[in-house]
Amino acid sequence: MARTMNMNNVMVLAIAIVAISVVLPTTEAALYTVGDELGWAIPPEAGYYAAWASKHSFFVNDILVFNFTEGEEDLAMVTKEDFDACNTSNPLFYFDEPPTLKFLASDTFYFTSTFDGHCPRGQKVAIYIAPSSATPPCPSPTAAVQAHATIPIKFVSMKVKQGKRS
Ligand SMILES: *[C@@H]1O[C@H](CO)[C@@H](O)[C@H](O)[C@H]1NC(C)=O
Ligand SMILES: *[C@@H]1O[C@H](CO)[C@@H](O)[C@H](O)[C@H]1NC(C)=O
């Protein structure tokens, strides 16, 4: 009898450990520098940033740093249409200094440079932010729509140390 109980306890413990190790990577916010060492610049080949993004899985609360020198580059968040067309005449958000962005909602976000000719040469990246497993499900469709209507990105400290995980 006691032996059976012990086995059951061992099983429960083993299951709990597996559950924790699966959940942990998505509950901790991660910090990424877009493009790694290249930072935010005209890439060596047009597919560079798409390849960089596809190497990572981004989740709600993750932080992206766009690293560039003010005046030499800029950053615009645009619609998918404008992203595809490299049209930066009417960005959703515009940053003339390197921003650190924290993503607060699941969505696909489209970024490019407004500098002449940079977007067509591949300085553009689409970032899919997956829902975090730590985010509680939306209580109602109305709440989901309201949450979506608020600005889903916000600034975090501009002085976040680059390369460090939060
Ligand atoms: C770029 O987008 C704006 C609206 O955001 C539009 O008025 C303009 O015609 C577009 N330009 C091109 C070249 O598609
Ligand atoms: C950001 O860019 C500067 C200048 O190019 C560079 O020295 C620095 O290492 C970059 N930081 C990261 C995290 O890539």
mmCIF file with all atom_site columns, N, CA and C in Angstrom, residues 61-107:
data_model
loop_
_atom_site.group_PDB
_atom_site.id
_atom_site.type_symbol
_atom_site.label_atom_id
_atom_site.label_alt_id
_atom_site.label_comp_id
_atom_site.label_asym_id
_atom_site.label_entity_id
_atom_site.label_seq_id
_atom_site.pdbx_PDB_ins_code
_atom_site.Cartn_x
_atom_site.Cartn_y
_atom_site.Cartn_z
_atom_site.occupancy
_atom_site.B_iso_or_equiv
_atom_site.pdbx_formal_charge
_atom_site.auth_seq_id
_atom_site.auth_comp_id
_atom_site.auth_asym_id
_atom_site.auth_atom_id
_atom_site.pdbx_PDB_model_num
ATOM 1   N N  . ASN A 1 61  ? 5.025  40.634 -24.143 1.00 0.00 ? 61  ASN A N  1
ATOM 2   C CA . ASN A 1 61  ? 5.941  41.144 -23.113 1.00 0.00 ? 61  ASN A CA 1
ATOM 3   C C  . ASN A 1 61  ? 7.413  41.069 -23.505 1.00 0.00 ? 61  ASN A C  1
ATOM 4   N N  . ASP A 1 62  ? 7.709  40.467 -24.652 1.00 0.00 ? 62  ASP A N  1
ATOM 5   C CA . ASP A 1 62  ? 9.097  40.488 -25.119 1.00 0.00 ? 62  ASP A CA 1
ATOM 6   C C  . ASP A 1 62  ? 9.472  41.913 -25.551 1.00 0.00 ? 62  ASP A C  1
ATOM 7   N N  . ILE A 1 63  ? 10.764 42.163 -25.568 1.00 0.00 ? 63  ILE A N  1
ATOM 8   C CA . ILE A 1 63  ? 11.282 43.508 -25.839 1.00 0.00 ? 63  ILE A CA 1
ATOM 9   C C  . ILE A 1 63  ? 12.221 43.453 -27.035 1.00 0.00 ? 63  ILE A C  1
ATOM 10  N N  . LEU A 1 64  ? 12.024 44.381 -27.961 1.00 0.00 ? 64  LEU A N  1
ATOM 11  C CA . LEU A 1 64  ? 12.917 44.486 -29.117 1.00 0.00 ? 64  LEU A CA 1
ATOM 12  C C  . LEU A 1 64  ? 13.654 45.821 -29.069 1.00 0.00 ? 64  LEU A C  1
ATOM 13  N N  . VAL A 1 65  ? 14.953 45.771 -29.284 1.00 0.00 ? 65  VAL A N  1
ATOM 14  C CA . VAL A 1 65  ? 15.771 46.973 -29.400 1.00 0.00 ? 65  VAL A CA 1
ATOM 15  C C  . VAL A 1 65  ? 16.128 47.152 -30.866 1.00 0.00 ? 65  VAL A C  1
ATOM 16  N N  . PHE A 1 66  ? 15.854 48.323 -31.406 1.00 0.00 ? 66  PHE A N  1
ATOM 17  C CA . PHE A 1 66  ? 16.311 48.658 -32.751 1.00 0.00 ? 66  PHE A CA 1
ATOM 18  C C  . PHE A 1 66  ? 17.549 49.528 -32.575 1.00 0.00 ? 66  PHE A C  1
ATOM 19  N N  . ASN A 1 67  ? 18.694 49.004 -32.963 1.00 0.00 ? 67  ASN A N  1
ATOM 20  C CA . ASN A 1 67  ? 19.959 49.690 -32.694 1.00 0.00 ? 67  ASN A CA 1
ATOM 21  C C  . ASN A 1 67  ? 20.442 50.438 -33.935 1.00 0.00 ? 67  ASN A C  1
ATOM 22  N N  . PHE A 1 68  ? 20.402 51.772 -33.846 1.00 0.00 ? 68  PHE A N  1
ATOM 23  C CA . PHE A 1 68  ? 20.931 52.570 -34.965 1.00 0.00 ? 68  PHE A CA 1
ATOM 24  C C  . PHE A 1 68  ? 21.366 53.921 -34.434 1.00 0.00 ? 68  PHE A C  1
ATOM 25  N N  . THR A 1 69  ? 22.116 54.640 -35.248 1.00 0.00 ? 69  THR A N  1
ATOM 26  C CA . THR A 1 69  ? 22.585 55.969 -34.877 1.00 0.00 ? 69  THR A CA 1
ATOM 27  C C  . THR A 1 69  ? 21.572 56.993 -35.349 1.00 0.00 ? 69  THR A C  1
ATOM 28  N N  . GLU A 1 70  ? 21.126 57.831 -34.413 1.00 0.00 ? 70  GLU A N  1
ATOM 29  C CA . GLU A 1 70  ? 20.140 58.869 -34.725 1.00 0.00 ? 70  GLU A CA 1
ATOM 30  C C  . GLU A 1 70  ? 20.656 59.744 -35.867 1.00 0.00 ? 70  GLU A C  1
ATOM 31  N N  . GLY A 1 71  ? 19.778 59.988 -36.845 1.00 0.00 ? 71  GLY A N  1
ATOM 32  C CA . GLY A 1 71  ? 20.173 60.829 -37.973 1.00 0.00 ? 71  GLY A CA 1
ATOM 33  C C  . GLY A 1 71  ? 20.685 60.014 -39.153 1.00 0.00 ? 71  GLY A C  1
ATOM 34  N N  . GLU A 1 72  ? 21.177 58.815 -38.868 1.00 0.00 ? 72  GLU A N  1
ATOM 35  C CA . GLU A 1 72  ? 21.675 57.957 -39.958 1.00 0.00 ? 72  GLU A CA 1
ATOM 36  C C  . GLU A 1 72  ? 20.653 56.910 -40.369 1.00 0.00 ? 72  GLU A C  1
ATOM 37  N N  . GLU A 1 73  ? 19.705 56.661 -39.469 1.00 0.00 ? 73  GLU A N  1
ATOM 38  C CA . GLU A 1 73  ? 18.631 55.705 -39.723 1.00 0.00 ? 73  GLU A CA 1
ATOM 39  C C  . GLU A 1 73  ? 17.400 56.190 -38.986 1.00 0.00 ? 73  GLU A C  1
ATOM 40  N N  . ASP A 1 74  ? 16.272 55.577 -39.265 1.00 0.00 ? 74  ASP A N  1
ATOM 41  C CA . ASP A 1 74  ? 15.084 55.818 -38.461 1.00 0.00 ? 74  ASP A CA 1
ATOM 42  C C  . ASP A 1 74  ? 14.226 54.558 -38.503 1.00 0.00 ? 74  ASP A C  1
ATOM 43  N N  . LEU A 1 75  ? 13.088 54.608 -37.825 1.00 0.00 ? 75  LEU A N  1
ATOM 44  C CA . LEU A 1 75  ? 12.237 53.432 -37.753 1.00 0.00 ? 75  LEU A CA 1
ATOM 45  C C  . LEU A 1 75  ? 10.781 53.857 -37.870 1.00 0.00 ? 75  LEU A C  1
ATOM 46  N N  . ALA A 1 76  ? 10.046 53.167 -38.721 1.00 0.00 ? 76  ALA A N  1
ATOM 47  C CA . ALA A 1 76  ? 8.621  53.427 -38.852 1.00 0.00 ? 76  ALA A CA 1
ATOM 48  C C  . ALA A 1 76  ? 7.868  52.118 -38.688 1.00 0.00 ? 76  ALA A C  1
ATOM 49  N N  . MET A 1 77  ? 6.782  52.179 -37.902 1.00 0.00 ? 77  MET A N  1
ATOM 50  C CA . MET A 1 77  ? 5.879  51.042 -37.854 1.00 0.00 ? 77  MET A CA 1
ATOM 51  C C  . MET A 1 77  ? 4.740  51.356 -38.813 1.00 0.00 ? 77  MET A C  1
ATOM 52  N N  . VAL A 1 78  ? 4.472  50.428 -39.721 1.00 0.00 ? 78  VAL A N  1
ATOM 53  C CA . VAL A 1 78  ? 3.502  50.675 -40.791 1.00 0.00 ? 78  VAL A CA 1
ATOM 54  C C  . VAL A 1 78  ? 2.486  49.534 -40.873 1.00 0.00 ? 78  VAL A C  1
ATOM 55  N N  . THR A 1 79  ? 1.460  49.743 -41.699 1.00 0.00 ? 79  THR A N  1
ATOM 56  C CA . THR A 1 79  ? 0.491  48.676 -41.937 1.00 0.00 ? 79  THR A CA 1
ATOM 57  C C  . THR A 1 79  ? 1.124  47.617 -42.843 1.00 0.00 ? 79  THR A C  1
ATOM 58  N N  . LYS A 1 80  ? 0.472  46.462 -42.931 1.00 0.00 ? 80  LYS A N  1
ATOM 59  C CA . LYS A 1 80  ? 0.988  45.395 -43.802 1.00 0.00 ? 80  LYS A CA 1
ATOM 60  C C  . LYS A 1 80  ? 1.023  45.856 -45.264 1.00 0.00 ? 80  LYS A C  1
ATOM 61  N N  . GLU A 1 81  ? -0.025 46.576 -45.659 1.00 0.00 ? 81  GLU A N  1
ATOM 62  C CA . GLU A 1 81  ? -0.096 47.109 -47.034 1.00 0.00 ? 81  GLU A CA 1
ATOM 63  C C  . GLU A 1 81  ? 1.101  48.004 -47.341 1.00 0.00 ? 81  GLU A C  1
ATOM 64  N N  . ASP A 1 82  ? 1.353  48.951 -46.421 1.00 0.00 ? 82  ASP A N  1
ATOM 65  C CA . ASP A 1 82  ? 2.462  49.884 -46.631 1.00 0.00 ? 82  ASP A CA 1
ATOM 66  C C  . ASP A 1 82  ? 3.809  49.170 -46.549 1.00 0.00 ? 82  ASP A C  1
ATOM 67  N N  . PHE A 1 83  ? 3.863  48.147 -45.699 1.00 0.00 ? 83  PHE A N  1
ATOM 68  C CA . PHE A 1 83  ? 5.080  47.332 -45.581 1.00 0.00 ? 83  PHE A CA 1
ATOM 69  C C  . PHE A 1 83  ? 5.373  46.661 -46.920 1.00 0.00 ? 83  PHE A C  1
ATOM 70  N N  . ASP A 1 84  ? 4.349  46.017 -47.493 1.00 0.00 ? 84  ASP A N  1
ATOM 71  C CA . ASP A 1 84  ? 4.525  45.307 -48.760 1.00 0.00 ? 84  ASP A CA 1
ATOM 72  C C  . ASP A 1 84  ? 4.913  46.268 -49.885 1.00 0.00 ? 84  ASP A C  1
ATOM 73  N N  . ALA A 1 85  ? 4.334  47.485 -49.826 1.00 0.00 ? 85  ALA A N  1
ATOM 74  C CA . ALA A 1 85  ? 4.576  48.453 -50.897 1.00 0.00 ? 85  ALA A CA 1
ATOM 75  C C  . ALA A 1 85  ? 5.773  49.367 -50.602 1.00 0.00 ? 85  ALA A C  1
ATOM 76  N N  . CYS A 1 86  ? 6.403  49.190 -49.428 1.00 0.00 ? 86  CYS A N  1
ATOM 77  C CA . CYS A 1 86  ? 7.472  50.115 -48.994 1.00 0.00 ? 86  CYS A CA 1
ATOM 78  C C  . CYS A 1 86  ? 6.985  51.557 -49.019 1.00 0.00 ? 86  CYS A C  1
ATOM 79  N N  . ASN A 1 87  ? 5.786  51.774 -48.550 1.00 0.00 ? 87  ASN A N  1
ATOM 80  C CA . ASN A 1 87  ? 5.197  53.113 -48.499 1.00 0.00 ? 87  ASN A CA 1
ATOM 81  C C  . ASN A 1 87  ? 5.296  53.629 -47.059 1.00 0.00 ? 87  ASN A C  1
ATOM 82  N N  . THR A 1 88  ? 6.151  54.634 -46.858 1.00 0.00 ? 88  THR A N  1
ATOM 83  C CA . THR A 1 88  ? 6.355  55.151 -45.499 1.00 0.00 ? 88  THR A CA 1
ATOM 84  C C  . THR A 1 88  ? 5.796  56.566 -45.351 1.00 0.00 ? 88  THR A C  1
ATOM 85  N N  . SER A 1 89  ? 4.855  56.932 -46.237 1.00 0.00 ? 89  SER A N  1
ATOM 86  C CA . SER A 1 89  ? 4.337  58.300 -46.186 1.00 0.00 ? 89  SER A CA 1
ATOM 87  C C  . SER A 1 89  ? 3.419  58.531 -44.986 1.00 0.00 ? 89  SER A C  1
ATOM 88  N N  . ASN A 1 90  ? 2.925  57.459 -44.390 1.00 0.00 ? 90  ASN A N  1
ATOM 89  C CA . ASN A 1 90  ? 1.954  57.635 -43.304 1.00 0.00 ? 90  ASN A CA 1
ATOM 90  C C  . ASN A 1 90  ? 2.128  56.544 -42.236 1.00 0.00 ? 90  ASN A C  1
ATOM 91  N N  . PRO A 1 91  ? 3.267  56.554 -41.524 1.00 0.00 ? 91  PRO A N  1
ATOM 92  C CA . PRO A 1 91  ? 3.518  55.472 -40.561 1.00 0.00 ? 91  PRO A CA 1
ATOM 93  C C  . PRO A 1 91  ? 2.559  55.509 -39.368 1.00 0.00 ? 91  PRO A C  1
ATOM 94  N N  . LEU A 1 92  ? 2.317  54.361 -38.781 1.00 0.00 ? 92  LEU A N  1
ATOM 95  C CA . LEU A 1 92  ? 1.504  54.287 -37.563 1.00 0.00 ? 92  LEU A CA 1
ATOM 96  C C  . LEU A 1 92  ? 2.278  54.897 -36.398 1.00 0.00 ? 92  LEU A C  1
ATOM 97  N N  . PHE A 1 93  ? 3.560  54.571 -36.337 1.00 0.00 ? 93  PHE A N  1
ATOM 98  C CA . PHE A 1 93  ? 4.466  55.147 -35.340 1.00 0.00 ? 93  PHE A CA 1
ATOM 99  C C  . PHE A 1 93  ? 5.774  55.470 -36.020 1.00 0.00 ? 93  PHE A C  1
ATOM 100 N N  . TYR A 1 94  ? 6.416  56.527 -35.539 1.00 0.00 ? 94  TYR A N  1
ATOM 101 C CA . TYR A 1 94  ? 7.694  56.925 -36.127 1.00 0.00 ? 94  TYR A CA 1
ATOM 102 C C  . TYR A 1 94  ? 8.698  57.198 -35.013 1.00 0.00 ? 94  TYR A C  1
ATOM 103 N N  . PHE A 1 95  ? 9.894  56.691 -35.194 1.00 0.00 ? 95  PHE A N  1
ATOM 104 C CA . PHE A 1 95  ? 10.941 56.875 -34.185 1.00 0.00 ? 95  PHE A CA 1
ATOM 105 C C  . PHE A 1 95  ? 12.191 57.411 -34.868 1.00 0.00 ? 95  PHE A C  1
ATOM 106 N N  . ASP A 1 96  ? 12.647 58.606 -34.464 1.00 0.00 ? 96  ASP A N  1
ATOM 107 C CA . ASP A 1 96  ? 13.887 59.106 -35.066 1.00 0.00 ? 96  ASP A CA 1
ATOM 108 C C  . ASP A 1 96  ? 15.098 58.777 -34.203 1.00 0.00 ? 96  ASP A C  1
ATOM 109 N N  . GLU A 1 97  ? 14.857 58.282 -32.988 1.00 0.00 ? 97  GLU A N  1
ATOM 110 C CA . GLU A 1 97  ? 15.975 57.744 -32.225 1.00 0.00 ? 97  GLU A CA 1
ATOM 111 C C  . GLU A 1 97  ? 15.711 56.284 -31.896 1.00 0.00 ? 97  GLU A C  1
ATOM 112 N N  . PRO A 1 98  ? 16.767 55.511 -31.631 1.00 0.00 ? 98  PRO A N  1
ATOM 113 C CA . PRO A 1 98  ? 16.591 54.062 -31.484 1.00 0.00 ? 98  PRO A CA 1
ATOM 114 C C  . PRO A 1 98  ? 15.673 53.703 -30.311 1.00 0.00 ? 98  PRO A C  1
ATOM 115 N N  . PRO A 1 99  ? 14.525 53.089 -30.600 1.00 0.00 ? 99  PRO A N  1
ATOM 116 C CA . PRO A 1 99  ? 13.589 52.774 -29.524 1.00 0.00 ? 99  PRO A CA 1
ATOM 117 C C  . PRO A 1 99  ? 13.788 51.366 -28.957 1.00 0.00 ? 99  PRO A C  1
ATOM 118 N N  . THR A 1 100 ? 13.350 51.233 -27.736 1.00 0.00 ? 100 THR A N  1
ATOM 119 C CA . THR A 1 100 ? 13.246 49.922 -27.092 1.00 0.00 ? 100 THR A CA 1
ATOM 120 C C  . THR A 1 100 ? 11.758 49.672 -26.921 1.00 0.00 ? 100 THR A C  1
ATOM 121 N N  . LEU A 1 101 ? 11.232 48.670 -27.588 1.00 0.00 ? 101 LEU A N  1
ATOM 122 C CA . LEU A 1 101 ? 9.785  48.465 -27.623 1.00 0.00 ? 101 LEU A CA 1
ATOM 123 C C  . LEU A 1 101 ? 9.391  47.207 -26.887 1.00 0.00 ? 101 LEU A C  1
ATOM 124 N N  . LYS A 1 102 ? 8.397  47.377 -26.038 1.00 0.00 ? 102 LYS A N  1
ATOM 125 C CA . LYS A 1 102 ? 7.830  46.213 -25.355 1.00 0.00 ? 102 LYS A CA 1
ATOM 126 C C  . LYS A 1 102 ? 6.478  45.934 -25.977 1.00 0.00 ? 102 LYS A C  1
ATOM 127 N N  . PHE A 1 103 ? 6.226  44.695 -26.339 1.00 0.00 ? 103 PHE A N  1
ATOM 128 C CA . PHE A 1 103 ? 4.991  44.342 -27.037 1.00 0.00 ? 103 PHE A CA 1
ATOM 129 C C  . PHE A 1 103 ? 3.975  43.787 -26.055 1.00 0.00 ? 103 PHE A C  1
ATOM 130 N N  . LEU A 1 104 ? 2.808  44.426 -26.025 1.00 0.00 ? 104 LEU A N  1
ATOM 131 C CA . LEU A 1 104 ? 1.823  44.102 -24.998 1.00 0.00 ? 104 LEU A CA 1
ATOM 132 C C  . LEU A 1 104 ? 0.642  43.303 -25.527 1.00 0.00 ? 104 LEU A C  1
ATOM 133 N N  . ALA A 1 105 ? 0.624  43.047 -26.826 1.00 0.00 ? 105 ALA A N  1
ATOM 134 C CA . ALA A 1 105 ? -0.491 42.290 -27.391 1.00 0.00 ? 105 ALA A CA 1
ATOM 135 C C  . ALA A 1 105 ? 0.011  41.417 -28.523 1.00 0.00 ? 105 ALA A C  1
ATOM 136 N N  . SER A 1 106 ? -0.690 40.311 -28.732 1.00 0.00 ? 106 SER A N  1
ATOM 137 C CA . SER A 1 106 ? -0.339 39.413 -29.824 1.00 0.00 ? 106 SER A CA 1
ATOM 138 C C  . SER A 1 106 ? -0.829 39.999 -31.141 1.00 0.00 ? 106 SER A C  1
ATOM 139 N N  . ASP A 1 107 ? 0.072  40.070 -32.112 1.00 0.00 ? 107 ASP A N  1
ATOM 140 C CA . ASP A 1 107 ? -0.274 40.622 -33.422 1.00 0.00 ? 107 ASP A CA 1
ATOM 141 C C  . ASP A 1 107 ? 0.970  40.497 -34.297 1.00 0.00 ? 107 ASP A C  1
#
